[in-house]
Amino acid sequence: MQIAIVLFDRFTALDAVGPYETLQRLPGAEIVFVSHQRGEVRTENGFLGMTADKSFDEVQSPDVVIVPGGVGALDYLEDEALLNWLRKVHSSSRFTTSVCSGALILAAAGLLPGMEATTYWAFLDKLTALGAVPTEARLVEHLDQRIVTAAGVSAGIDMALRLAEILTDRKTAEAMQLIMEYDPQPPFDAGSVAKAGPEVVAIAQEIFKTKG
Amino acid sequence: MQIAIVLFDRFTALDAVGPYETLQRLPGAEIVFVSHQRGEVRTENGFLGMTADKSFDEVQSPDVVIVPGGVGALDYLEDEALLNWLRKVHSSSRFTTSVCSGALILAAAGLLPGMEATTYWAFLDKLTALGAVPTEARLVEHLDQRIVTAAGVSAGIDMALRLAEILTDRKTAEAMQLIMEYDPQPPFDAGSVAKAGPEVVAIAQEIFKTKG
């Protein structure tokens, strides 16, 4: 079972690494990081380089496709190399998925026509112009169309646990959760706009504006 | 504020990327990935390469040090290049921290003498031989000794949110949580040994034995 995780310039690392970590130990799973060409790809701040081991040309029929987000995603909404690859691999994938603003890329590829989808909280309105129907949810599953979208950044972990269950079985997926010791105990409860409140939202927006 | 995240062969990616993602947007934060030498370092399964931008020699006085875990950690418990670097940087760091089996490395460096510490659930007993006192907790803080240890893998996100609060203030830390949309909604509740139950623990142990 090949799981392809897309990298592009100025992606958000946790969008990619959350699902990678959740799925990497599934029996038979091979994870491949893929981009326009082989080599290092940098996150939005430049602090972290991750290696794409394959180019799009070299990954022809992955079983699962995961498109992360990040401010860089906005630069790829007309990138035909990436969009055409997504259209092609989606024709045979078991699941084509996104985390965070990766949903904008799926939508730009025409994979979310008139479909409910979720994305990063600050980008929900951008989905409309790309033909999808923005939905405030942690996860939106269209199992019949083999499309799953997750909300921002850390939501990729929750999505991947659900994918693990579908791809194997509930007990195996639970074992993945245990192996990651994913028993969340955040010290605060500010993980959504509603919970964070206006003051924290304003701080986040200001930081996001400068740092992406 | 320089935050140094250690990489070593066969580390666990989320141990490093969880805190990276949580802390990277803190005002004034510079994250640097550091290892024995500059260059690519691979995770335990080889699926993912991440770049160390600096060698230990090039990072002399980071404000925060984060040591991830992974099965590879067991190979570095007598690695004097790493252990000596940790001893040196801890003398001036604001916090020296670990995620998962990274605690074994801190203990091997002599930084946890007789101190309570947490680590990956499957490795708790290994802390004793290294002079620490294993504690089943998501997070163990010794703020006076400037040491914080986190449990396995995903616990690094919770730890980093707490560090963000100490390093800045509560509202800024909450903004980091919102930016990561860290509003966990795992589809199962199997993130600890107690919650997972014996059948899932056995599956996890079997997978962990073969895949690390």
Short mmCIF file of C-alpha atoms in Angstrom, two decimals:
data_model
loop_
_atom_site.label_atom_id
_atom_site.label_comp_id
_atom_site.label_asym_id
_atom_site.label_seq_id
_atom_site.Cartn_x
_atom_site.Cartn_y
_atom_site.Cartn_z
CA MET A 1 0.00 0.00 0.00
CA GLN A 2 1.67 3.15 -1.22
CA ILE A 3 0.81 6.40 0.55
CA ALA A 4 2.01 9.51 -1.29
CA ILE A 5 2.42 12.75 0.63
CA VAL A 6 2.84 15.84 -1.53
CA LEU A 7 5.44 18.48 -0.71
CA PHE A 8 5.62 21.97 -2.19
CA ASP A 9 7.47 25.14 -1.33
CA ARG A 10 6.29 26.78 1.90
CA PHE A 11 4.15 23.87 3.08
CA THR A 12 3.25 23.41 6.76
CA ALA A 13 5.27 20.55 8.22
CA LEU A 14 2.74 19.15 10.68
CA ASP A 15 0.10 18.89 7.94
CA ALA A 16 2.35 16.33 6.29
CA VAL A 17 4.05 14.74 9.31
CA GLY A 18 0.87 14.16 11.33
CA PRO A 19 -0.62 11.75 8.75
CA TYR A 20 2.83 10.31 7.96
CA GLU A 21 3.39 9.39 11.60
CA THR A 22 -0.11 7.99 11.99
CA LEU A 23 0.06 5.81 8.88
CA GLN A 24 3.72 4.85 8.63
CA ARG A 25 3.44 1.74 10.77
CA LEU A 26 0.32 0.33 9.13
CA PRO A 27 1.06 -3.21 7.97
CA GLY A 28 2.27 -3.08 4.38
CA ALA A 29 2.39 0.69 4.22
CA GLU A 30 5.07 2.45 2.23
CA ILE A 31 5.13 6.23 2.57
CA VAL A 32 6.62 8.27 -0.23
CA PHE A 33 7.13 12.02 -0.17
CA VAL A 34 6.62 13.39 -3.65
CA SER A 35 7.07 16.77 -5.30
CA HIS A 36 7.74 18.39 -8.67
CA GLN A 37 11.24 17.02 -8.49
CA ARG A 38 13.29 15.02 -6.05
CA GLY A 39 15.12 16.94 -3.39
CA GLU A 40 14.66 19.16 -0.39
CA VAL A 41 11.50 21.21 0.06
CA ARG A 42 11.29 23.96 2.70
CA THR A 43 8.47 24.90 5.04
CA GLU A 44 6.84 28.35 5.04
CA ASN A 45 9.36 29.84 7.43
CA GLY A 46 12.37 28.12 5.88
CA PHE A 47 13.33 26.56 9.24
CA LEU A 48 12.78 22.97 8.11
CA GLY A 49 13.74 21.07 4.99
CA MET A 50 12.14 17.76 4.18
CA THR A 51 13.16 15.45 1.37
CA ALA A 52 10.93 14.56 -1.56
CA ASP A 53 12.24 11.14 -2.57
CA LYS A 54 10.25 10.96 -5.79
CA SER A 55 9.02 13.31 -8.47
CA PHE A 56 5.41 13.28 -9.57
CA ASP A 57 6.44 11.34 -12.69
CA GLU A 58 7.79 8.55 -10.51
CA VAL A 59 4.61 8.02 -8.51
CA GLN A 60 1.95 6.76 -10.85
CA SER A 61 -0.69 4.97 -8.81
CA PRO A 62 -0.50 5.55 -5.08
CA ASP A 63 -3.23 3.99 -2.96
CA VAL A 64 -3.59 7.06 -0.79
CA VAL A 65 -2.74 10.67 -1.63
CA ILE A 66 -2.33 13.32 1.06
CA VAL A 67 -2.03 17.00 0.17
CA PRO A 68 -0.87 19.20 3.05
CA GLY A 69 -1.45 22.92 3.32
CA GLY A 70 0.52 25.95 4.29
CA VAL A 71 0.63 29.49 2.92
CA GLY A 72 2.54 28.08 -0.03
CA ALA A 73 -0.61 26.27 -1.15
CA LEU A 74 -1.96 29.55 -2.49
CA ASP A 75 0.89 29.63 -5.01
CA TYR A 76 -0.07 26.26 -6.53
CA LEU A 77 -3.73 26.78 -7.39
CA GLU A 78 -2.84 27.11 -11.07
CA ASP A 79 0.14 24.79 -11.07
CA GLU A 80 -0.77 22.34 -13.82
CA ALA A 81 2.05 19.91 -13.02
CA LEU A 82 0.64 19.34 -9.55
CA LEU A 83 -3.04 19.64 -10.52
CA ASN A 84 -2.76 17.26 -13.46
CA TRP A 85 -0.88 14.75 -11.31
CA LEU A 86 -3.65 14.90 -8.71
CA ARG A 87 -6.34 14.37 -11.34
CA LYS A 88 -4.47 11.38 -12.71
CA VAL A 89 -3.66 9.66 -9.43
CA HIS A 90 -7.14 10.27 -8.07
CA SER A 91 -8.55 8.18 -10.88
CA SER A 92 -7.03 5.09 -9.28
CA SER A 93 -6.41 6.01 -5.66
CA ARG A 94 -8.38 4.51 -2.82
CA PHE A 95 -8.42 7.90 -1.13
CA THR A 96 -7.33 11.37 -2.15
CA THR A 97 -7.15 13.61 0.88
CA SER A 98 -6.10 17.01 2.13
CA VAL A 99 -5.11 18.67 5.35
CA CYS A 100 -5.56 22.38 6.01
CA SER A 101 -5.27 24.57 2.91
CA GLY A 102 -4.41 21.46 0.91
CA ALA A 103 -8.17 21.38 0.26
CA LEU A 104 -7.75 24.48 -1.91
CA ILE A 105 -5.40 22.51 -4.13
CA LEU A 106 -7.82 19.58 -4.38
CA ALA A 107 -10.57 22.04 -5.27
CA ALA A 108 -8.35 23.78 -7.83
CA ALA A 109 -7.76 20.38 -9.43
CA GLY A 110 -11.52 20.04 -9.79
CA LEU A 111 -11.78 17.19 -7.31
CA LEU A 112 -14.36 18.86 -5.05
CA PRO A 113 -17.09 20.01 -7.49
CA GLY A 114 -20.10 21.12 -5.45
CA MET A 115 -18.87 18.98 -2.57
CA GLU A 116 -18.73 19.86 1.09
CA ALA A 117 -15.16 20.19 2.25
CA THR A 118 -13.22 21.56 5.16
CA THR A 119 -9.95 23.49 5.31
CA TYR A 120 -8.01 25.83 7.58
CA TRP A 121 -10.37 28.08 9.57
CA ALA A 122 -8.92 31.26 8.04
CA PHE A 123 -9.32 29.93 4.49
CA LEU A 124 -12.84 28.51 4.51
CA ASP A 125 -14.24 31.26 2.26
CA LYS A 126 -11.58 30.57 -0.35
CA LEU A 127 -13.11 27.17 -1.07
CA THR A 128 -16.26 28.69 -2.54
CA ALA A 129 -14.51 30.35 -5.46
CA LEU A 130 -12.91 26.99 -6.26
CA GLY A 131 -16.26 25.23 -6.56
CA ALA A 132 -16.47 23.47 -3.20
CA VAL A 133 -18.86 24.04 -0.31
CA PRO A 134 -16.95 25.13 2.79
CA THR A 135 -17.95 23.34 5.96
CA GLU A 136 -16.73 24.02 9.47
CA ALA A 137 -15.84 20.49 10.50
CA ARG A 138 -12.75 18.67 11.72
CA LEU A 139 -13.19 16.12 8.94
CA VAL A 140 -15.41 15.80 5.89
CA GLU A 141 -15.64 12.32 4.36
CA HIS A 142 -16.97 11.47 0.93
CA LEU A 143 -16.17 7.79 0.96
CA ASP A 144 -18.09 7.07 -2.25
CA GLN A 145 -16.05 9.68 -4.11
CA ARG A 146 -12.90 8.60 -2.21
CA ILE A 147 -12.25 12.14 -0.95
CA VAL A 148 -11.53 13.17 2.62
CA THR A 149 -10.64 16.70 3.75
CA ALA A 150 -9.40 17.68 7.19
CA ALA A 151 -9.33 21.05 8.94
CA GLY A 152 -6.12 22.83 9.88
CA VAL A 153 -2.69 21.39 10.66
CA SER A 154 -3.19 19.01 13.61
CA ALA A 155 -6.49 17.76 12.14
CA GLY A 156 -4.41 15.60 9.81
CA ILE A 157 -3.70 13.26 12.72
CA ASP A 158 -7.40 12.73 13.39
CA MET A 159 -8.02 12.22 9.67
CA ALA A 160 -5.24 9.68 9.36
CA LEU A 161 -6.54 7.65 12.29
CA ARG A 162 -9.87 7.42 10.51
CA LEU A 163 -8.13 6.44 7.26
CA ALA A 164 -6.17 3.80 9.19
CA GLU A 165 -9.44 2.31 10.38
CA ILE A 166 -10.89 2.19 6.87
CA LEU A 167 -7.68 0.83 5.32
CA THR A 168 -7.20 -1.88 7.99
CA ASP A 169 -9.52 -2.30 10.94
CA ARG A 170 -10.52 -0.54 14.13
CA LYS A 171 -8.12 -2.39 16.44
CA THR A 172 -5.13 -1.77 14.20
CA ALA A 173 -6.04 1.91 13.98
CA GLU A 174 -6.30 2.07 17.76
CA ALA A 175 -2.84 0.52 17.97
CA MET A 176 -1.56 3.37 15.78
CA GLN A 177 -3.09 5.83 18.23
CA LEU A 178 -1.38 4.08 21.14
CA ILE A 179 1.98 3.92 19.36
CA MET A 180 1.77 7.69 18.91
CA GLU A 181 0.55 8.02 22.49
CA TYR A 182 -2.12 10.29 21.05
CA ASP A 183 -3.96 11.00 24.26
CA PRO A 184 -4.24 14.76 23.80
CA GLN A 185 -3.98 16.89 26.93
CA PRO A 186 -3.47 20.42 25.67
CA PRO A 187 -2.94 22.86 28.53
CA PHE A 188 -5.52 25.27 27.07
CA ASP A 189 -8.70 24.93 25.06
CA ALA A 190 -8.17 27.42 22.25
CA GLY A 191 -8.01 25.10 19.25
CA SER A 192 -10.97 26.57 17.36
CA VAL A 193 -12.18 30.08 16.65
CA ALA A 194 -15.20 29.60 18.91
CA LYS A 195 -13.14 28.28 21.80
CA ALA A 196 -10.29 30.75 21.44
CA GLY A 197 -12.43 33.88 21.59
CA PRO A 198 -11.94 37.20 19.80
CA GLU A 199 -8.80 38.37 21.60
CA VAL A 200 -6.81 35.22 20.81
CA VAL A 201 -8.21 35.10 17.27
CA ALA A 202 -6.91 38.65 16.74
CA ILE A 203 -3.44 37.69 18.01
CA ALA A 204 -3.44 34.62 15.76
CA GLN A 205 -4.50 36.65 12.74
CA GLU A 206 -1.77 39.19 13.36
CA ILE A 207 0.90 36.49 13.68
CA PHE A 208 -0.46 34.59 10.71
CA LYS A 209 -0.32 37.77 8.63
CA THR A 210 3.41 38.18 9.21
CA LYS A 211 4.53 34.56 9.50
CA GLY A 212 2.04 32.67 7.35
CA MET B 1 15.17 33.18 20.88
CA GLN B 2 16.91 30.17 19.39
CA ILE B 3 15.17 26.80 19.69
CA ALA B 4 17.39 23.86 18.80
CA ILE B 5 15.79 20.56 17.84
CA VAL B 6 18.15 17.60 17.77
CA LEU B 7 18.05 15.06 14.95
CA PHE B 8 19.72 11.66 14.95
CA ASP B 9 19.48 8.57 12.82
CA ARG B 10 16.16 6.73 13.18
CA PHE B 11 14.36 9.46 15.11
CA THR B 12 10.57 9.72 15.19
CA ALA B 13 9.44 12.62 13.03
CA LEU B 14 6.41 13.77 14.98
CA ASP B 15 8.48 14.00 18.18
CA ALA B 16 10.45 16.75 16.47
CA VAL B 17 7.81 18.30 14.21
CA GLY B 18 5.09 18.63 16.87
CA PRO B 19 7.14 21.05 19.00
CA TYR B 20 8.61 22.69 15.88
CA GLU B 21 5.14 23.49 14.56
CA THR B 22 3.91 24.69 17.95
CA LEU B 23 6.86 27.01 18.57
CA GLN B 24 7.87 28.18 15.10
CA ARG B 25 5.54 31.19 15.03
CA LEU B 26 6.37 32.48 18.50
CA PRO B 27 7.48 36.10 18.21
CA GLY B 28 11.26 36.19 17.84
CA ALA B 29 11.64 32.43 17.58
CA GLU B 30 14.27 30.91 15.34
CA ILE B 31 14.15 27.13 15.05
CA VAL B 32 17.31 25.29 14.13
CA PHE B 33 17.57 21.58 13.46
CA VAL B 34 20.92 20.33 14.68
CA SER B 35 22.80 17.05 14.47
CA HIS B 36 26.33 15.62 14.51
CA GLN B 37 26.86 17.17 11.13
CA ARG B 38 24.83 19.16 8.67
CA GLY B 39 22.74 17.23 6.20
CA GLU B 40 19.85 14.87 5.87
CA VAL B 41 18.81 12.63 8.76
CA ARG B 42 16.34 9.78 8.26
CA THR B 43 13.48 8.58 10.43
CA GLU B 44 13.30 5.07 11.88
CA ASN B 45 11.63 3.61 8.82
CA GLY B 46 13.70 5.55 6.31
CA PHE B 47 10.57 7.00 4.70
CA LEU B 48 11.35 10.59 5.64
CA GLY B 49 14.49 12.67 5.47
CA MET B 50 14.76 15.94 7.35
CA THR B 51 17.61 18.41 7.11
CA ALA B 52 19.90 19.30 9.97
CA ASP B 53 21.01 22.84 9.07
CA LYS B 54 23.66 23.05 11.74
CA SER B 55 26.15 20.75 13.43
CA PHE B 56 26.42 20.63 17.22
CA ASP B 57 29.58 22.75 16.98
CA GLU B 58 27.61 25.51 15.29
CA VAL B 59 24.92 25.79 17.96
CA GLN B 60 26.54 27.00 21.15
CA SER B 61 23.88 28.56 23.33
CA PRO B 62 20.31 27.82 22.28
CA ASP B 63 17.57 29.15 24.52
CA VAL B 64 15.52 25.98 24.25
CA VAL B 65 16.73 22.46 23.45
CA ILE B 66 14.35 19.72 22.33
CA VAL B 67 15.47 16.11 22.07
CA PRO B 68 13.04 13.85 20.21
CA GLY B 69 12.85 10.09 20.56
CA GLY B 70 12.52 7.13 18.28
CA VAL B 71 14.05 3.68 18.35
CA GLY B 72 17.26 5.30 17.21
CA ALA B 73 17.57 6.99 20.61
CA LEU B 74 18.75 3.71 22.07
CA ASP B 75 21.84 3.89 19.86
CA TYR B 76 22.93 7.25 21.29
CA LEU B 77 22.98 6.58 25.01
CA GLU B 78 26.79 6.44 24.97
CA ASP B 79 27.33 8.93 22.18
CA GLU B 80 29.65 11.45 23.78
CA ALA B 81 29.39 13.99 20.97
CA LEU B 82 25.66 14.32 21.59
CA LEU B 83 25.80 13.88 25.37
CA ASN B 84 28.59 16.41 25.85
CA TRP B 85 26.79 18.90 23.65
CA LEU B 86 23.65 18.49 25.76
CA ARG B 87 25.58 18.98 29.00
CA LYS B 88 27.17 22.12 27.63
CA VAL B 89 24.06 23.75 26.16
CA HIS B 90 22.00 22.88 29.23
CA SER B 91 24.32 25.02 31.33
CA SER B 92 22.94 28.12 29.61
CA SER B 93 19.58 27.08 28.13
CA ARG B 94 16.29 28.36 29.48
CA PHE B 95 14.83 24.90 28.99
CA THR B 96 16.25 21.55 28.01
CA THR B 97 13.46 19.19 27.05
CA SER B 98 12.66 15.80 25.60
CA VAL B 99 9.82 14.06 23.83
CA CYS B 100 9.28 10.30 23.97
CA SER B 101 12.49 8.26 24.30
CA GLY B 102 14.48 11.48 24.03
CA ALA B 103 14.25 11.40 27.85
CA LEU B 104 16.63 8.42 27.81
CA ILE B 105 19.20 10.61 26.09
CA LEU B 106 18.75 13.42 28.63
CA ALA B 107 19.14 10.85 31.41
CA ALA B 108 22.22 9.34 29.76
CA ALA B 109 23.72 12.83 29.68
CA GLY B 110 23.21 12.98 33.44
CA LEU B 111 20.60 15.70 33.25
CA LEU B 112 17.91 13.80 35.19
CA PRO B 113 19.73 12.62 38.34
CA GLY B 114 17.15 11.26 40.76
CA MET B 115 14.51 13.34 38.99
CA GLU B 116 11.02 12.31 38.01
CA ALA B 117 10.70 12.13 34.25
CA THR B 118 8.36 10.74 31.65
CA THR B 119 9.06 8.99 28.37
CA TYR B 120 7.40 6.67 25.87
CA TRP B 121 5.07 4.23 27.62
CA ALA B 122 7.03 1.19 26.42
CA PHE B 123 10.34 2.62 27.66
CA LEU B 124 9.46 3.86 31.15
CA ASP B 125 11.48 1.13 32.87
CA LYS B 126 14.59 2.06 30.91
CA LEU B 127 14.77 5.42 32.71
CA THR B 128 15.59 3.79 36.05
CA ALA B 129 18.90 2.36 34.92
CA LEU B 130 19.85 5.83 33.70
CA GLY B 131 19.31 7.42 37.10
CA ALA B 132 15.89 9.02 36.63
CA VAL B 133 12.58 8.19 38.28
CA PRO B 134 10.04 7.09 35.66
CA THR B 135 6.63 8.69 36.01
CA GLU B 136 3.52 7.93 34.01
CA ALA B 137 2.53 11.45 33.05
CA ARG B 138 1.93 13.38 29.84
CA LEU B 139 4.39 16.02 31.01
CA VAL B 140 6.87 16.34 33.88
CA GLU B 141 8.12 19.84 34.58
CA HIS B 142 11.11 20.79 36.71
CA LEU B 143 11.06 24.49 36.06
CA ASP B 144 13.71 25.24 38.70
CA GLN B 145 16.10 22.82 37.00
CA ARG B 146 14.93 24.00 33.56
CA ILE B 147 14.03 20.46 32.49
CA VAL B 148 10.76 19.30 30.94
CA THR B 149 10.06 15.79 29.67
CA ALA B 150 7.03 14.72 27.64
CA ALA B 151 5.52 11.31 27.03
CA GLY B 152 5.41 9.65 23.62
CA VAL B 153 5.35 11.24 20.18
CA SER B 154 2.24 13.47 20.11
CA ALA B 155 2.86 14.60 23.70
CA GLY B 156 5.48 16.96 22.32
CA ILE B 157 2.69 19.21 21.05
CA ASP B 158 1.18 19.52 24.53
CA MET B 159 4.63 20.15 26.00
CA ALA B 160 5.42 22.84 23.46
CA LEU B 161 2.16 24.68 24.15
CA ARG B 162 3.14 24.79 27.80
CA LEU B 163 6.64 26.01 26.88
CA ALA B 164 5.07 28.66 24.65
CA GLU B 165 3.09 29.92 27.62
CA ILE B 166 6.19 30.12 29.84
CA LEU B 167 8.33 31.71 27.13
CA THR B 168 5.71 34.31 26.17
CA ASP B 169 2.28 34.49 27.79
CA ARG B 170 -0.95 32.57 27.95
CA LYS B 171 -2.76 34.44 25.19
CA THR B 172 0.12 34.07 22.75
CA ALA B 173 0.32 30.36 23.53
CA GLU B 174 -3.41 30.02 22.92
CA ALA B 175 -2.92 31.75 19.57
CA MET B 176 -0.36 29.06 18.71
CA GLN B 177 -2.95 26.42 19.53
CA LEU B 178 -5.50 28.15 17.29
CA ILE B 179 -3.02 28.57 14.43
CA MET B 180 -2.43 24.80 14.57
CA GLU B 181 -6.17 24.26 14.93
CA TYR B 182 -5.25 21.91 17.77
CA ASP B 183 -8.74 20.97 18.82
CA PRO B 184 -8.17 17.22 19.02
CA GLN B 185 -11.02 14.97 17.99
CA PRO B 186 -9.49 11.52 17.62
CA PRO B 187 -12.03 9.00 16.35
CA PHE B 188 -11.05 6.52 19.09
CA ASP B 189 -9.82 6.79 22.64
CA ALA B 190 -6.85 4.45 22.66
CA GLY B 191 -4.01 6.89 23.27
CA SER B 192 -2.76 5.36 26.51
CA VAL B 193 -2.14 1.83 27.73
CA ALA B 194 -5.03 2.06 30.17
CA LYS B 195 -7.47 3.36 27.58
CA ALA B 196 -6.35 1.05 24.77
CA GLY B 197 -6.81 -2.18 26.69
CA PRO B 198 -4.78 -5.40 26.48
CA GLU B 199 -5.76 -6.48 22.96
CA VAL B 200 -4.73 -3.19 21.34
CA VAL B 201 -1.59 -3.00 23.50
CA ALA B 202 -0.59 -6.43 22.21
CA ILE B 203 -1.11 -5.35 18.59
CA ALA B 204 0.92 -2.19 19.21
CA GLN B 205 3.74 -4.14 20.84
CA GLU B 206 3.89 -6.57 17.94
CA ILE B 207 4.01 -3.74 15.39
CA PHE B 208 6.49 -1.78 17.46
CA LYS B 209 8.74 -4.86 17.63
CA THR B 210 9.01 -5.09 13.87
CA LYS B 211 8.78 -1.43 12.87
CA GLY B 212 10.21 0.40 15.86
#
